[in-house]
mmCIF file of C-alpha atoms in Angstrom:
data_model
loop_
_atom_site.group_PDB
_atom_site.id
_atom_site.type_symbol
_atom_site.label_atom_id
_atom_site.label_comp_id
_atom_site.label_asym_id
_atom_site.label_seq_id
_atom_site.Cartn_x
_atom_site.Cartn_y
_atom_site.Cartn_z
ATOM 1 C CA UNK A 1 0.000 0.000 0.000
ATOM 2 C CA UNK A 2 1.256 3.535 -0.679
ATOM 3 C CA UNK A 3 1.419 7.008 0.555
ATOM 4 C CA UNK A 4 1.186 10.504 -0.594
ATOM 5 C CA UNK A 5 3.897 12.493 1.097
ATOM 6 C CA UNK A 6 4.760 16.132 0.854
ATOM 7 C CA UNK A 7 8.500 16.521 0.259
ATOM 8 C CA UNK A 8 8.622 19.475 2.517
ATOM 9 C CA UNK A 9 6.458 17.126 5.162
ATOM 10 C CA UNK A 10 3.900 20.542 5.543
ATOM 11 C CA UNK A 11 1.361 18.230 6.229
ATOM 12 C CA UNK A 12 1.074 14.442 7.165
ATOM 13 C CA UNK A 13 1.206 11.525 4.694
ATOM 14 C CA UNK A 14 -2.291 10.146 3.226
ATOM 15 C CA UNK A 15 -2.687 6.625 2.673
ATOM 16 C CA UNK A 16 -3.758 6.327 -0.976
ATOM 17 C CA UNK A 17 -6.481 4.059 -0.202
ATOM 18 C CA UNK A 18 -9.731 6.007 -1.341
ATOM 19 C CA UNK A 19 -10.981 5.622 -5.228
ATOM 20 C CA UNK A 20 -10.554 9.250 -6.096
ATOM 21 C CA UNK A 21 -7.802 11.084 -4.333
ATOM 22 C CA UNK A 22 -8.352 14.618 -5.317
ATOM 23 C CA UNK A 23 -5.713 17.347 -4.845
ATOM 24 C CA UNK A 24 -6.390 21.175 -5.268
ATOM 25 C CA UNK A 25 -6.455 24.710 -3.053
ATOM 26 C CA UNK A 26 -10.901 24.227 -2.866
ATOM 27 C CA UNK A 27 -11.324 23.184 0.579
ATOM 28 C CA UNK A 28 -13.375 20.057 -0.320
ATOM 29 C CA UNK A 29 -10.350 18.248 -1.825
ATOM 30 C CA UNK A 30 -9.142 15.426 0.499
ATOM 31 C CA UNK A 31 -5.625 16.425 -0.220
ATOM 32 C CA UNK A 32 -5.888 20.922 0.041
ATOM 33 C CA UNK A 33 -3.127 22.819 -1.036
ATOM 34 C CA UNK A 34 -3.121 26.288 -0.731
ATOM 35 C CA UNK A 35 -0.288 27.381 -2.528
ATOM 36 C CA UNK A 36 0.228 29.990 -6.074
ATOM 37 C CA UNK A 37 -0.397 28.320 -9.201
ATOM 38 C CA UNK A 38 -2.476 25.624 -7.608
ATOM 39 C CA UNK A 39 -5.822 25.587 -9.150
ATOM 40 C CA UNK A 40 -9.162 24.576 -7.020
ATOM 41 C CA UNK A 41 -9.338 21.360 -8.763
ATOM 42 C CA UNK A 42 -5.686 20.683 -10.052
ATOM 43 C CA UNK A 43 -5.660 16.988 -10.333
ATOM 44 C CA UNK A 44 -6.710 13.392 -9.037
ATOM 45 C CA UNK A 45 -5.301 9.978 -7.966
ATOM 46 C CA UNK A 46 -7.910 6.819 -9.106
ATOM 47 C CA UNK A 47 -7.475 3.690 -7.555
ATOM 48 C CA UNK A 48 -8.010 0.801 -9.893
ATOM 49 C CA UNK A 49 -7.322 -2.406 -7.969
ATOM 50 C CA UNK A 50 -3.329 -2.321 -7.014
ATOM 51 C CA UNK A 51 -2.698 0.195 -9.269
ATOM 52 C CA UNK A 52 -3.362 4.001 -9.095
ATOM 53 C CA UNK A 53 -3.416 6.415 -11.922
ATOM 54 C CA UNK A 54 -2.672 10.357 -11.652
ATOM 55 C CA UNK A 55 -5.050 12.470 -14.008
ATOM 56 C CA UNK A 56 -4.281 16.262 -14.153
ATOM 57 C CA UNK A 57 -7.299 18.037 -14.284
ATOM 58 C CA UNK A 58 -6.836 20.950 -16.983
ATOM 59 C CA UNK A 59 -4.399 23.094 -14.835
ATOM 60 C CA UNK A 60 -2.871 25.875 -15.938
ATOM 61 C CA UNK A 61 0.924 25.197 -15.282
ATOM 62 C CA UNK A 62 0.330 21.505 -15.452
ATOM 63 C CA UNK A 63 0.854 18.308 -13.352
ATOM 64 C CA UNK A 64 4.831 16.501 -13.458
ATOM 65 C CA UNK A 65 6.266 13.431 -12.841
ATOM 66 C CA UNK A 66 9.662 12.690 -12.519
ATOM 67 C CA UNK A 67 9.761 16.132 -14.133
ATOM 68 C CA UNK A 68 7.711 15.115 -17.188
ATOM 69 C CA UNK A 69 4.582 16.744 -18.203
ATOM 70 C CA UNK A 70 1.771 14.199 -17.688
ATOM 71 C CA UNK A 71 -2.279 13.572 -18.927
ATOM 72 C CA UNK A 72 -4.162 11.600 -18.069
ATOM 73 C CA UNK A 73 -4.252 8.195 -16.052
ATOM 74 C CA UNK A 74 -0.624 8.193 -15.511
ATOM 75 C CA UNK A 75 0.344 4.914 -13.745
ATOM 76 C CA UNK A 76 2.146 6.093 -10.172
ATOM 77 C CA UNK A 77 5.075 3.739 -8.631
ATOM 78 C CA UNK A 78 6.829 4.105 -5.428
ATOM 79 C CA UNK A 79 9.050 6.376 -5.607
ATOM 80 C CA UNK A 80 7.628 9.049 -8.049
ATOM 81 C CA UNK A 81 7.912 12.751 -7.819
ATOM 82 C CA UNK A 82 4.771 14.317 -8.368
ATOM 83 C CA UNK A 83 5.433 18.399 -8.621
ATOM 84 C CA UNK A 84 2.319 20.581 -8.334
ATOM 85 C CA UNK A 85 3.318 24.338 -9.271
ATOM 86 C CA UNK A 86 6.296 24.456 -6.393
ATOM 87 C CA UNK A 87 4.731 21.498 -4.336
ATOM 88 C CA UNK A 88 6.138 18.730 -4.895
ATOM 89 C CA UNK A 89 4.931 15.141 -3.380
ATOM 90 C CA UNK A 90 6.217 11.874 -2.833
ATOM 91 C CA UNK A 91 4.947 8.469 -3.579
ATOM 92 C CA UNK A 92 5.902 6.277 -1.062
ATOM 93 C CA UNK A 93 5.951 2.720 0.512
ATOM 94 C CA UNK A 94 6.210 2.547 4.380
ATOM 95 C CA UNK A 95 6.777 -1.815 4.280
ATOM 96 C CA UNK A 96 9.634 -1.167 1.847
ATOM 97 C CA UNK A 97 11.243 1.913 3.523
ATOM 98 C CA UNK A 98 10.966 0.142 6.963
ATOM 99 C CA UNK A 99 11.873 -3.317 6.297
ATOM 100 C CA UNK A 100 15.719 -4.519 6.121
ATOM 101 C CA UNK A 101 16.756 -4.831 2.828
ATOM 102 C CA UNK A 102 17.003 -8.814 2.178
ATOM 103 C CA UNK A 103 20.382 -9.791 0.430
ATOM 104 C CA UNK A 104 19.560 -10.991 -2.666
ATOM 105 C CA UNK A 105 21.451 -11.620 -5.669
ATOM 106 C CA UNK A 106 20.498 -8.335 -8.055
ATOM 107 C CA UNK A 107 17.948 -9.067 -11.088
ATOM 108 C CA UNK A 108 17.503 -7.413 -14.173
ATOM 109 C CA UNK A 109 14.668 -4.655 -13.871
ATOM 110 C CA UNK A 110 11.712 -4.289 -16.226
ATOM 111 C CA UNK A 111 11.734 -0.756 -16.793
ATOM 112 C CA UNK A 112 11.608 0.817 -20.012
ATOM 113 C CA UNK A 113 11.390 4.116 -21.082
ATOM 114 C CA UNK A 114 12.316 6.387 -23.892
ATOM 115 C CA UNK A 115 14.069 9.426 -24.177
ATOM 116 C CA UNK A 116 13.490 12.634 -26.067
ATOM 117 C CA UNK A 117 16.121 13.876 -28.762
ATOM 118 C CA UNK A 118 14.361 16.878 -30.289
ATOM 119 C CA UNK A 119 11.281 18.704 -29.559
ATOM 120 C CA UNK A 120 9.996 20.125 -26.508
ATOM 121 C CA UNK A 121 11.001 17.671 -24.109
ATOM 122 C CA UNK A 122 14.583 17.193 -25.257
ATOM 123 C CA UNK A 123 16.546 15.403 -22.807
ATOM 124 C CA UNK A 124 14.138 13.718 -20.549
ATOM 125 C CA UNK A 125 13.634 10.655 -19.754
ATOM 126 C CA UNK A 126 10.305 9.319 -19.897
ATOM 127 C CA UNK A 127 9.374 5.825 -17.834
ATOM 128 C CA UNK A 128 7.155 3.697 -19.593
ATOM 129 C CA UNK A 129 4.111 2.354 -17.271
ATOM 130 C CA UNK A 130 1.740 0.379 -18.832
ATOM 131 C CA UNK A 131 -0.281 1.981 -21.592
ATOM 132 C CA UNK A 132 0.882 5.690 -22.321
ATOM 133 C CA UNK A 133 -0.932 7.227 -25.543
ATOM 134 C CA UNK A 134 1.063 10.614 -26.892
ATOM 135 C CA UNK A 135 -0.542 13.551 -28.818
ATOM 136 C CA UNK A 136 -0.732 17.478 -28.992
ATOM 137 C CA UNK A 137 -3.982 16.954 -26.624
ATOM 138 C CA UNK A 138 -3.850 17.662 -23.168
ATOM 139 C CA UNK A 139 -5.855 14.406 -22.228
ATOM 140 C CA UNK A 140 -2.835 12.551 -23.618
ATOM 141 C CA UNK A 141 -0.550 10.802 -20.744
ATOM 142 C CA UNK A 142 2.359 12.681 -22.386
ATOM 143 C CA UNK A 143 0.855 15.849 -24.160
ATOM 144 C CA UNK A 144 3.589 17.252 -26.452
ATOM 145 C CA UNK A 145 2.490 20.555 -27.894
ATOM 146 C CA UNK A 146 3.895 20.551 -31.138
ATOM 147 C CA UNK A 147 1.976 21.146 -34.448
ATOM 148 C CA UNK A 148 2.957 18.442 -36.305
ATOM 149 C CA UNK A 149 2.073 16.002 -33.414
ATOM 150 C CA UNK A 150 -2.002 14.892 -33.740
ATOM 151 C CA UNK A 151 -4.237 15.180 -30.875
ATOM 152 C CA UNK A 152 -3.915 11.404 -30.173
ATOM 153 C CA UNK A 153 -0.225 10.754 -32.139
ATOM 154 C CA UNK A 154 0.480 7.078 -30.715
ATOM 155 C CA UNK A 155 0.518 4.484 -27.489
ATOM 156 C CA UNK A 156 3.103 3.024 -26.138
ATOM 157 C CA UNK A 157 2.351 -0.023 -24.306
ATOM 158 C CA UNK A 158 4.241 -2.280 -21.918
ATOM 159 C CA UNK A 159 2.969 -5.990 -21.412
ATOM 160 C CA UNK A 160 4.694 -8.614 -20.383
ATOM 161 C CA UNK A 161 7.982 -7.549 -20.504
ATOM 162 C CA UNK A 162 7.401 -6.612 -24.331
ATOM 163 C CA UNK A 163 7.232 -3.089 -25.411
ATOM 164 C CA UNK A 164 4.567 -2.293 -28.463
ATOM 165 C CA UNK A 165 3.920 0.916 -30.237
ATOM 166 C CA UNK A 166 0.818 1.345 -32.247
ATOM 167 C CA UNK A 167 -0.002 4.485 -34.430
ATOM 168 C CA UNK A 168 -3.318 5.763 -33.409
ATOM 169 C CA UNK A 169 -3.836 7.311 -37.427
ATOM 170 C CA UNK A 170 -1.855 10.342 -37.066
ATOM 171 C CA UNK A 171 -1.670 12.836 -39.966
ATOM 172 C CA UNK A 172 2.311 12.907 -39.978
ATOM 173 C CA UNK A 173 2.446 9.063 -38.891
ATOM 174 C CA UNK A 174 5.191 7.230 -36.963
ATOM 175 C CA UNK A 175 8.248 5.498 -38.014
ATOM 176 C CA UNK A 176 10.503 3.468 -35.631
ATOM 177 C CA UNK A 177 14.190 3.738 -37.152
ATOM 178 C CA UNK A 178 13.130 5.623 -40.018
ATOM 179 C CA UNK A 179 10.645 3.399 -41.414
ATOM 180 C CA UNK A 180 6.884 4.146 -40.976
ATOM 181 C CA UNK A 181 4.752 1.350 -39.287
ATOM 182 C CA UNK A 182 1.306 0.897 -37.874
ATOM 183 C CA UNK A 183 2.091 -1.524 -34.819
ATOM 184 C CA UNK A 184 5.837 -2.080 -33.826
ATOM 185 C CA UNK A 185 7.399 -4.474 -31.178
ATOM 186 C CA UNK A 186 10.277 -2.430 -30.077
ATOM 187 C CA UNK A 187 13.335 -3.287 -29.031
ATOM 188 C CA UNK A 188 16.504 -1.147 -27.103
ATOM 189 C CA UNK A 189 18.392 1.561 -29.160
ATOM 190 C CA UNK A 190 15.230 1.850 -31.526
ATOM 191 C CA UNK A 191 14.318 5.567 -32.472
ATOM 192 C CA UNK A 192 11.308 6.732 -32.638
ATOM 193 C CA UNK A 193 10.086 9.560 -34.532
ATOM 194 C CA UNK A 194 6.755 11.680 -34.455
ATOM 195 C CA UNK A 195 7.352 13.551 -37.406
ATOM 196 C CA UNK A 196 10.627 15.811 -36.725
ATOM 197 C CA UNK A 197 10.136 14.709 -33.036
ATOM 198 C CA UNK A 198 12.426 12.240 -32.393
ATOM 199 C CA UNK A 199 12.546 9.610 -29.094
ATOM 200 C CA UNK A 200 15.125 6.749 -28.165
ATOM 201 C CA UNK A 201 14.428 3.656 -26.528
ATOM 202 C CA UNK A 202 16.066 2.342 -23.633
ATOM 203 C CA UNK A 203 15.190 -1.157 -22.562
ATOM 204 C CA UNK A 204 15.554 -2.904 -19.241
ATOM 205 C CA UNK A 205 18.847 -2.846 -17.236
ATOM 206 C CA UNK A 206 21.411 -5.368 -18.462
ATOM 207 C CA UNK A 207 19.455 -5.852 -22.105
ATOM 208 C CA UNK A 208 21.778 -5.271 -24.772
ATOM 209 C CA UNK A 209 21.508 -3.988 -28.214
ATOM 210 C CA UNK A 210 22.657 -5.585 -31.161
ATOM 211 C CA UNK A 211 25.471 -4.636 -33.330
ATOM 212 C CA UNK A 212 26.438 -5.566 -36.534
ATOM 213 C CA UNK A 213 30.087 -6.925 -36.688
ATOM 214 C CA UNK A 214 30.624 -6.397 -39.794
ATOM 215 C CA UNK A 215 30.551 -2.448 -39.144
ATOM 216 C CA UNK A 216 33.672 -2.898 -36.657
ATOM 217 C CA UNK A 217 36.950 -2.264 -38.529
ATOM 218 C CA UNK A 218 39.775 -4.395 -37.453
ATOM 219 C CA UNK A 219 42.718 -1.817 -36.191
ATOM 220 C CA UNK A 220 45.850 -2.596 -38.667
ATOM 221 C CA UNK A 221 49.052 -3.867 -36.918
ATOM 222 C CA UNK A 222 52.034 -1.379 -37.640
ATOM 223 C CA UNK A 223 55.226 -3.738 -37.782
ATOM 224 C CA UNK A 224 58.458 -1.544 -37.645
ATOM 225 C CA UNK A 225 61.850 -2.558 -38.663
ATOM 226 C CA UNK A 226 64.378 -3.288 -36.714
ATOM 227 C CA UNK A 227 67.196 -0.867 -37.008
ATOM 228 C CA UNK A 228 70.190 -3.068 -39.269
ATOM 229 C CA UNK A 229 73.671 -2.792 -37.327
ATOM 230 C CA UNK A 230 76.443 -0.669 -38.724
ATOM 231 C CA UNK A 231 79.471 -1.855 -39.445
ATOM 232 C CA UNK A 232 82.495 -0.666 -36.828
ATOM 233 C CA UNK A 233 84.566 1.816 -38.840
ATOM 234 C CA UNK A 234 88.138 1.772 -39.018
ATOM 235 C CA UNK A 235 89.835 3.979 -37.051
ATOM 236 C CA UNK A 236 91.163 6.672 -39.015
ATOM 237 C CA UNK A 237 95.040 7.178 -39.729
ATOM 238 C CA UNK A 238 97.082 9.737 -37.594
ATOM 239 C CA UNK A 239 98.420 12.103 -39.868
ATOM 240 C CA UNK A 240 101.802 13.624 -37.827
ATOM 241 C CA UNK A 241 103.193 17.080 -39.031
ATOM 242 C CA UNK A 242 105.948 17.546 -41.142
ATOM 243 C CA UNK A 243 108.812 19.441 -38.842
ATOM 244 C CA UNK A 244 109.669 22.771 -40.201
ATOM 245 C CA UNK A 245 113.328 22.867 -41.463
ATOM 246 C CA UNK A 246 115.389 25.476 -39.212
ATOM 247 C CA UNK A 247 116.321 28.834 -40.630
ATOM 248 C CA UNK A 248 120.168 27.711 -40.726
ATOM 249 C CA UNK A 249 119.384 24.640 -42.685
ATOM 250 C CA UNK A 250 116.904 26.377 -45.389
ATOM 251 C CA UNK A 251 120.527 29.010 -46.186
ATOM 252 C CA UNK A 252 122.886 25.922 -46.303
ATOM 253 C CA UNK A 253 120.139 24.570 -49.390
ATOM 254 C CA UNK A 254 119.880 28.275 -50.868
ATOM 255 C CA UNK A 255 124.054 28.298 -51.349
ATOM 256 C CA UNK A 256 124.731 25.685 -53.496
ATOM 257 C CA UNK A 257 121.812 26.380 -55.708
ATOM 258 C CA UNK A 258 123.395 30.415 -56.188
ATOM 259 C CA UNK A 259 126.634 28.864 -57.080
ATOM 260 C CA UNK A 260 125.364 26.622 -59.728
ATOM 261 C CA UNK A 261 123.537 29.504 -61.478
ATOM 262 C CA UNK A 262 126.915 32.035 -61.606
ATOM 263 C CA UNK A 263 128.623 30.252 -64.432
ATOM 264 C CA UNK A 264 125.430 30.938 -66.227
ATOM 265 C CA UNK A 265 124.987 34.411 -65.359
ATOM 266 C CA UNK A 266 128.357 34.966 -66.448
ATOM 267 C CA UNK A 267 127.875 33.219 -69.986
ATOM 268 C CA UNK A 268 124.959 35.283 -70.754
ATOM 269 C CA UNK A 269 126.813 38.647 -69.876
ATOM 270 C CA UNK A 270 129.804 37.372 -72.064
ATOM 271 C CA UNK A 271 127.044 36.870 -75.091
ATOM 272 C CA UNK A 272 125.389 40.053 -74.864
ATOM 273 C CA UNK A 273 128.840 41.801 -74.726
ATOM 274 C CA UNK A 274 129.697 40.195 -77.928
ATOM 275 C CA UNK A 275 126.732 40.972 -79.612
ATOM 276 C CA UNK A 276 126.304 44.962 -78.698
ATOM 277 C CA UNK A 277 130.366 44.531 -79.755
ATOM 278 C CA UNK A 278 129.674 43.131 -83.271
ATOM 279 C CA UNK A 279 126.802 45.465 -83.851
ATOM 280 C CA UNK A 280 128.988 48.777 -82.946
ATOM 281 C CA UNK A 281 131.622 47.198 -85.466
ATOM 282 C CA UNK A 282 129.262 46.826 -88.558
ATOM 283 C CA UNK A 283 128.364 50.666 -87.563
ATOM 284 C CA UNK A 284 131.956 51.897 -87.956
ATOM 285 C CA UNK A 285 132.329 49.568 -91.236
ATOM 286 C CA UNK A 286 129.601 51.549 -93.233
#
């Protein structure tokens, strides 16, 4: 069994054990809240056997849970936040809060939900409860105001583990990955698309989605050489300096060679002399 509990604990818990818990600031709601923005009649909680369903009732700034924007008969779980204008209210389970956790090995849960990649409610995360129809109207359990979304777009419904959209003939249809369908089993990683709205699905904790293998490229192995070993060089010759001949020693070479060029010095002066000799005697001759 479940209670309602204010987060701010203004008032005390309420056993959600009526058939109609109503919630609004008129004083003949069984839940009053007198707070701005909350209207007389704001919404309701139905009980329908174990299961209890949150209806907003036409308010102006709308009725959120788990900071979506909800319809009507919205399945509640323990542990929602519901979020009234500012209020915001806990569903909650007293047994499970005050028993000892049992150790148990962990299980895979059964949630689903599907998350919003364009549009109006880009980035949140919307949990999938049940049956969940999605339009532009504001009697949908996720109203999406968006004029390419009909008043009554699609449902999304969760049974038996198996997840199931079915297009409720919209105008602009809806296509899971792209392709249009009427009825869809989906499956995790799917997208969804109202239109130019589009939604991913994430599946149950642990469920995996398939890939295709033959998309993976296999890295390349990069083999590098190993470096080839030089040869050891010789080592190179030592080249010693020639010693520079003393000053004493380069005169004793100079000497003989002056002595051997004198006789010729002397021949050539001898020659000349006879010449400039023979020419002065042909002068006096003419």
């Amino acid at each position: 069994m479940l209670k309602l509990q204010f987060k701010d604990q203004r008032l005390p818990a309420v056993w959600l054990v009526e058939s109609i818990t109503t919630l609004g600031s008129d004083p003949k709601n069984l839940i009053v809240i007198k707070e701005d923005g909350i209207e007389p009649h704001h919404a309701e909680i139905r009980k329908d056997g174990d299961a209890l369903y949150l209806s907003d009732l036409g308010s102006f700034k709308g009725t959120f849970v788990n900071g979506t924007k909800v319809g009507k008969h919205f399945q509640l779980r323990s542990g929602d936040v519901i979020k009234l204008a500012n209020v915001e209210l806990l569903i909650v389970e007293p047994k499970a809060v005050a028993e000892k956790p049992k150790s148990v090995a962990p299980s895979v849960r059964s949630d689903w939900s599907i998350m919003a990649l364009s549009g109006p409610l880009k980035g949140k995360s919307i949990m999938i409860h049940g049956s969940m129809v999605f339009g532009r109207s504001s009697s949908c359990d996720i109203a999406i105001s968006d004029a390419h979304m009909s008043r009554r777009h699609a449902e999304i419904n969760l049974k038996g583990g198996v997840l199931r959209i079915v297009d409720l003939q919209s105008s602009n249809g809806t296509c899971v990955n792209g392709q249009k369908v009427g009825e869809q089993v989906l499956k995790p990683g799917d997208k969804i698309s109202f239109d130019h709205l589009t939604f991913l699905v994430a599946g149950p904790v642990g469920a995996a989605v398939a890939q295709d293998d033959e998309d993976d490229d296999d890295e390349a192995t990069v083999f590098r050489a190993a470096p080839i070993p030089r040869a050891p060089q010789a080592p190179k010759p030592t080249v010693r300096p020639i010693p520079k001949a003393s000053p004493a020693a380069e005169a004793s070479v100079s000497a003989p060679q002056a002595k051997s060029k004198a006789p010729i010095i002397i021949g050539a002066l001898v020659v000349l002399i006879a010449v400039v000799a023979g020419a002065a005697f042909m002068m006096l001759q003419k």
